[in-house]
XYZ file of C-alpha atoms in Angstrom:
335
model
C -52.530 7.046 33.221
C -48.772 7.539 33.477
C -47.473 11.053 33.326
C -46.079 12.311 30.000
C -42.597 12.529 31.507
C -42.664 8.841 32.320
C -43.538 7.787 28.783
C -40.960 9.922 27.001
C -37.598 8.345 26.290
C -34.443 10.191 25.434
C -33.667 9.965 21.723
C -30.729 7.616 21.213
C -27.702 9.459 19.826
C -26.487 8.872 16.275
C -22.953 7.975 15.167
C -21.000 10.706 13.413
C -18.346 9.535 10.947
C -15.513 11.988 10.316
C -12.582 11.684 7.917
C -9.008 12.846 7.708
C -8.486 14.580 5.286
C -11.705 16.384 6.154
C -14.732 16.553 3.885
C -13.922 13.351 1.980
C -16.758 11.409 0.421
C -17.876 8.292 2.296
C -19.737 5.222 1.091
C -20.800 2.582 3.609
C -22.358 -0.721 2.570
C -23.500 -3.495 4.873
C -26.870 -4.266 6.471
C -27.751 -0.723 5.312
C -26.206 1.727 2.882
C -25.168 5.351 3.197
C -23.261 7.827 1.075
C -22.307 11.444 1.574
C -19.588 13.872 2.511
C -18.109 13.736 5.996
C -19.218 14.398 8.641
C -21.828 11.713 8.003
C -24.450 11.027 10.673
C -25.708 7.456 10.960
C -28.914 6.562 12.838
C -28.577 4.816 16.175
C -29.954 1.543 14.762
C -26.878 1.068 12.596
C -24.624 -1.765 13.703
C -22.692 -4.626 12.191
C -19.986 -4.966 9.548
C -19.708 -2.299 6.855
C -17.517 -1.925 3.803
C -16.185 1.638 3.644
C -14.877 3.621 0.677
C -13.184 6.977 1.285
C -12.428 9.191 -1.705
C -12.004 12.828 -2.684
C -10.701 15.609 -0.515
C -7.121 15.085 -1.718
C -6.817 11.487 -0.511
C -6.231 8.276 -2.397
C -9.349 6.198 -2.905
C -9.242 3.874 0.104
C -11.299 0.852 1.048
C -11.681 -0.752 4.453
C -14.052 -2.602 6.730
C -15.582 -1.003 9.818
C -17.499 -2.771 12.572
C -20.149 -0.721 14.367
C -21.213 -2.401 17.619
C -24.599 -2.008 19.226
C -25.377 1.226 21.021
C -22.710 2.235 23.506
C -19.825 0.350 21.893
C -16.897 1.923 20.076
C -16.495 1.241 16.327
C -13.284 -0.450 15.192
C -11.624 -1.519 11.941
C -11.726 -5.116 10.730
C -9.499 -4.451 7.716
C -5.714 -4.303 7.778
C -4.299 -1.051 9.169
C -1.558 0.920 7.393
C 1.974 -0.424 7.693
C 3.570 -3.837 7.332
C 2.635 -6.732 9.569
C 3.202 -10.478 9.599
C -0.361 -11.163 8.483
C -0.077 -8.632 5.670
C 3.112 -10.237 4.341
C 1.577 -13.713 4.481
C -1.563 -12.592 2.615
C 0.526 -10.784 0.009
C 2.166 -14.074 -0.972
C -1.102 -15.505 -2.313
C -1.282 -16.261 -6.031
C -0.470 -13.057 -7.971
C -3.439 -10.751 -8.329
C -5.550 -12.396 -5.636
C -4.513 -9.894 -2.892
C -5.325 -6.974 -5.208
C -8.731 -8.422 -6.121
C -9.590 -9.109 -2.481
C -8.750 -5.509 -1.537
C -10.937 -3.968 -4.240
C -8.327 -3.363 -6.979
C -10.007 -5.816 -9.329
C -8.710 -4.755 -12.790
C -5.145 -4.567 -11.508
C -5.486 -7.967 -9.870
C -6.851 -9.513 -13.069
C -3.815 -8.275 -15.037
C -1.397 -9.735 -12.494
C -3.294 -13.035 -12.339
C -3.370 -13.304 -16.136
C 0.383 -12.683 -16.384
C 1.149 -15.261 -13.695
C -1.218 -17.848 -15.179
C 0.284 -17.409 -18.632
C 3.821 -17.729 -17.275
C 2.938 -20.868 -15.316
C 1.316 -22.451 -18.370
C 4.278 -21.562 -20.606
C 6.746 -22.923 -18.039
C 4.856 -26.207 -17.693
C 4.667 -26.506 -21.473
C 8.416 -25.884 -21.847
C 9.151 -28.466 -19.159
C 6.956 -30.991 -20.987
C 8.859 -30.475 -24.249
C 12.142 -30.641 -22.345
C 11.248 -34.035 -20.877
C 10.265 -35.296 -24.340
C 13.503 -34.024 -25.905
C 15.580 -35.818 -23.254
C 14.270 -39.145 -24.554
C 14.720 -38.312 -28.247
C 17.746 -39.644 -30.118
C 17.797 -37.562 -33.305
C 20.607 -35.172 -34.203
C 18.826 -32.047 -32.884
C 17.609 -33.570 -29.608
C 20.338 -31.987 -27.495
C 19.620 -28.585 -29.015
C 15.964 -28.867 -28.043
C 16.928 -30.018 -24.547
C 19.023 -26.884 -24.024
C 16.411 -24.546 -25.507
C 13.383 -25.887 -23.612
C 15.260 -26.179 -20.337
C 16.345 -22.555 -20.662
C 12.822 -21.510 -21.610
C 11.401 -23.273 -18.559
C 13.871 -21.511 -16.281
C 13.198 -18.083 -17.795
C 9.431 -18.488 -17.456
C 9.984 -19.481 -13.839
C 11.967 -16.260 -13.379
C 9.208 -14.230 -15.041
C 6.609 -15.852 -12.773
C 8.747 -15.026 -9.748
C 8.996 -11.399 -10.879
C 5.206 -11.144 -11.287
C 4.729 -12.741 -7.865
C 7.079 -10.191 -6.326
C 5.297 -7.291 -8.047
C 1.956 -8.598 -6.777
C 3.252 -8.737 -3.199
C 4.788 -5.250 -3.393
C 1.629 -3.883 -4.978
C -0.429 -5.236 -2.085
C 1.948 -3.828 0.515
C 1.668 -0.260 -0.795
C -2.110 -0.137 -1.301
C -3.795 2.723 0.611
C -5.425 1.486 3.809
C -8.032 2.918 6.109
C -7.190 3.602 9.751
C -9.395 4.435 12.751
C -7.576 7.299 14.456
C -10.311 8.125 16.986
C -13.238 6.031 18.187
C -15.964 6.965 20.647
C -19.495 5.578 21.116
C -20.970 8.526 19.202
C -18.085 9.535 16.939
C -15.457 7.796 14.820
C -12.713 9.362 12.688
C -11.366 7.446 9.693
C -8.185 8.362 7.869
C -7.011 7.763 4.297
C -3.534 8.575 2.935
C -3.184 11.945 1.232
C -1.930 12.044 -2.339
C 1.477 13.726 -2.658
C 3.927 13.842 -5.535
C 6.537 11.861 -3.626
C 4.096 9.109 -2.652
C 3.028 8.754 -6.293
C 6.576 8.592 -7.702
C 8.075 6.078 -5.271
C 5.142 3.730 -5.745
C 5.611 3.788 -9.519
C 9.314 3.094 -9.054
C 8.465 -0.040 -7.083
C 5.555 -1.270 -9.236
C 4.605 0.087 -12.688
C 1.368 2.045 -12.509
C 1.068 1.829 -8.722
C 1.646 5.556 -8.318
C -0.999 6.428 -10.884
C -3.395 4.069 -9.112
C -2.603 5.817 -5.814
C -3.307 9.194 -7.455
C -6.793 7.967 -8.438
C -5.817 7.537 -12.101
C -6.714 3.876 -12.322
C -6.891 3.741 -16.099
C -3.332 5.052 -16.442
C -2.076 2.708 -13.741
C -3.686 -0.254 -15.479
C -2.093 0.732 -18.805
C 1.436 0.904 -17.389
C 1.419 -2.397 -15.544
C -0.273 -4.178 -18.471
C 2.201 -2.853 -21.033
C 5.295 -3.614 -18.943
C 4.146 -7.172 -18.198
C 3.160 -7.766 -21.846
C 6.476 -6.593 -23.303
C 8.348 -8.539 -20.637
C 6.534 -11.726 -21.636
C 7.228 -10.985 -25.309
C 10.941 -10.602 -24.480
C 10.957 -14.068 -22.891
C 9.224 -15.584 -25.929
C 11.591 -13.911 -28.407
C 14.594 -15.011 -26.344
C 13.483 -18.641 -26.663
C 13.045 -18.211 -30.422
C 16.507 -16.650 -30.703
C 18.230 -19.431 -28.797
C 16.507 -22.068 -30.920
C 17.525 -20.207 -34.088
C 21.154 -20.084 -32.900
C 21.215 -23.853 -32.315
C 19.740 -24.504 -35.753
C 22.266 -22.190 -37.398
C 25.125 -23.987 -35.674
C 23.724 -27.305 -36.886
C 23.459 -26.011 -40.482
C 27.007 -24.632 -40.363
C 28.280 -27.992 -39.143
C 26.512 -29.766 -42.019
C 28.009 -27.311 -44.510
C 31.510 -27.784 -43.099
C 31.172 -31.559 -43.422
C 29.936 -31.306 -47.022
C 32.603 -31.701 -49.710
C 30.389 -31.117 -52.752
C 29.731 -27.400 -52.196
C 25.981 -27.913 -52.146
C 24.122 -24.692 -52.915
C 21.122 -25.851 -50.918
C 23.251 -26.107 -47.755
C 24.693 -22.647 -48.374
C 21.196 -21.190 -48.806
C 20.042 -22.985 -45.645
C 22.906 -21.428 -43.667
C 22.021 -17.978 -45.027
C 18.341 -18.472 -44.217
C 19.066 -19.559 -40.664
C 21.557 -16.716 -40.191
C 18.816 -14.264 -41.173
C 16.479 -15.953 -38.722
C 19.042 -15.549 -35.944
C 19.380 -11.832 -36.679
C 15.604 -11.363 -36.836
C 14.990 -13.038 -33.486
C 17.919 -11.162 -31.944
C 16.449 -7.841 -33.066
C 13.018 -8.842 -31.758
C 14.460 -9.794 -28.381
C 16.366 -6.523 -28.124
C 13.275 -4.583 -29.184
C 10.973 -6.143 -26.595
C 13.590 -5.861 -23.859
C 14.160 -2.212 -24.743
C 10.417 -1.620 -24.811
C 10.054 -3.100 -21.323
C 12.785 -0.881 -19.910
C 11.509 2.142 -21.810
C 7.912 1.690 -20.647
C 9.067 1.310 -17.069
C 11.032 4.570 -17.345
C 8.085 6.356 -18.978
C 5.845 5.093 -16.176
C 8.086 6.821 -13.618
C 8.132 10.028 -15.680
C 4.356 9.916 -15.980
C 4.074 9.529 -12.198
C 6.178 12.674 -11.810
C 3.852 14.769 -13.980
C 0.404 13.175 -13.576
C -2.310 15.387 -12.140
C -2.884 14.523 -8.503
C -6.638 14.999 -8.839
C -7.509 16.663 -5.577
C -11.192 16.883 -6.423
C -14.005 15.798 -4.183
C -14.008 18.675 -1.687
C -17.094 20.285 -0.180
C -19.507 21.831 -2.611
C -21.564 24.864 -1.551
C -24.467 22.541 -0.825
C -24.188 18.836 0.005
C -26.890 16.250 0.451
C -26.241 12.948 2.214
C -28.726 10.105 2.200
C -28.996 7.218 4.645
C -31.355 4.280 4.235
C -32.068 1.292 6.427
C -34.578 -1.415 5.584
C -35.123 -4.514 7.692
C -38.050 -6.817 8.534
C -38.544 -4.883 11.753
C -38.386 -1.312 10.472
C -37.420 1.009 7.665
C -36.079 4.545 7.696
C -34.725 7.161 5.348
C -32.724 10.224 6.432
C -31.701 13.169 4.287
C -29.261 15.814 5.427
C -28.663 19.093 3.614
C -25.625 21.196 4.421
C -25.270 24.732 3.115
């Protein structure tokens, strides 16, 4: 029989995943799943494409994609690295909200997509009414042409603003980077949360700083409220312009009347009140949009940075791998 030394094989080394900041919590999902605080040791059989989430330890919750080659290869990132690039800019110009959804910021992406879809629908509707008014020959046709054409243009501007916010929001998302890669060790980095990084993001995009500071509910509130009041301002502006045209038409009818009709006088008064009401509504929604944006920046300057997620006195990490060929479970206790 062969000697014992000939039958023994050296145990294949595992892959240790480190983070910067240190002691962040890691979640890896792919052919297998693992979760725990760094450093996280993965069995040697692990390879393939894995979705990675880094959170805690004073960093912004960051998602990325890591490829672990077969034994002996060096892991590398498949997701976009930090910083601007041509590919990043091109992907950011997708329909509003789609880049955020694809990068794991689903609620934020849904809000942006809903705002853009609503603006596109309203703009198409206004253009439809504008084309119909062009062919009308009644006395108020020209008024409707001016109102619906202006409404179409303003909805196009609102859609452009949402598209720009979506692109900026995608540019400033936290991104994972591989700062060191060896066959048996890989170090992943996530951006640290600082007051300055939170404030300047909220200046660029409402709620983006709160999202970066791991306060996703607050970030979602700010971007939703700013977009909603902005849309309401566009709607009230259309109503005001239509009311102004109708008032001018009523005043012209009253000036042409020689009988002193009380009904025409009451109609002018009613339409004048309507003009004032829509003007106040427009000013209110516009002021609310500006005010909410300013409050969003103030909130970013005072929001708790939430540096939780550090090492506890005792940590347990679990790693599982199940395949047709084998199955394994590893538990690691640190104390």
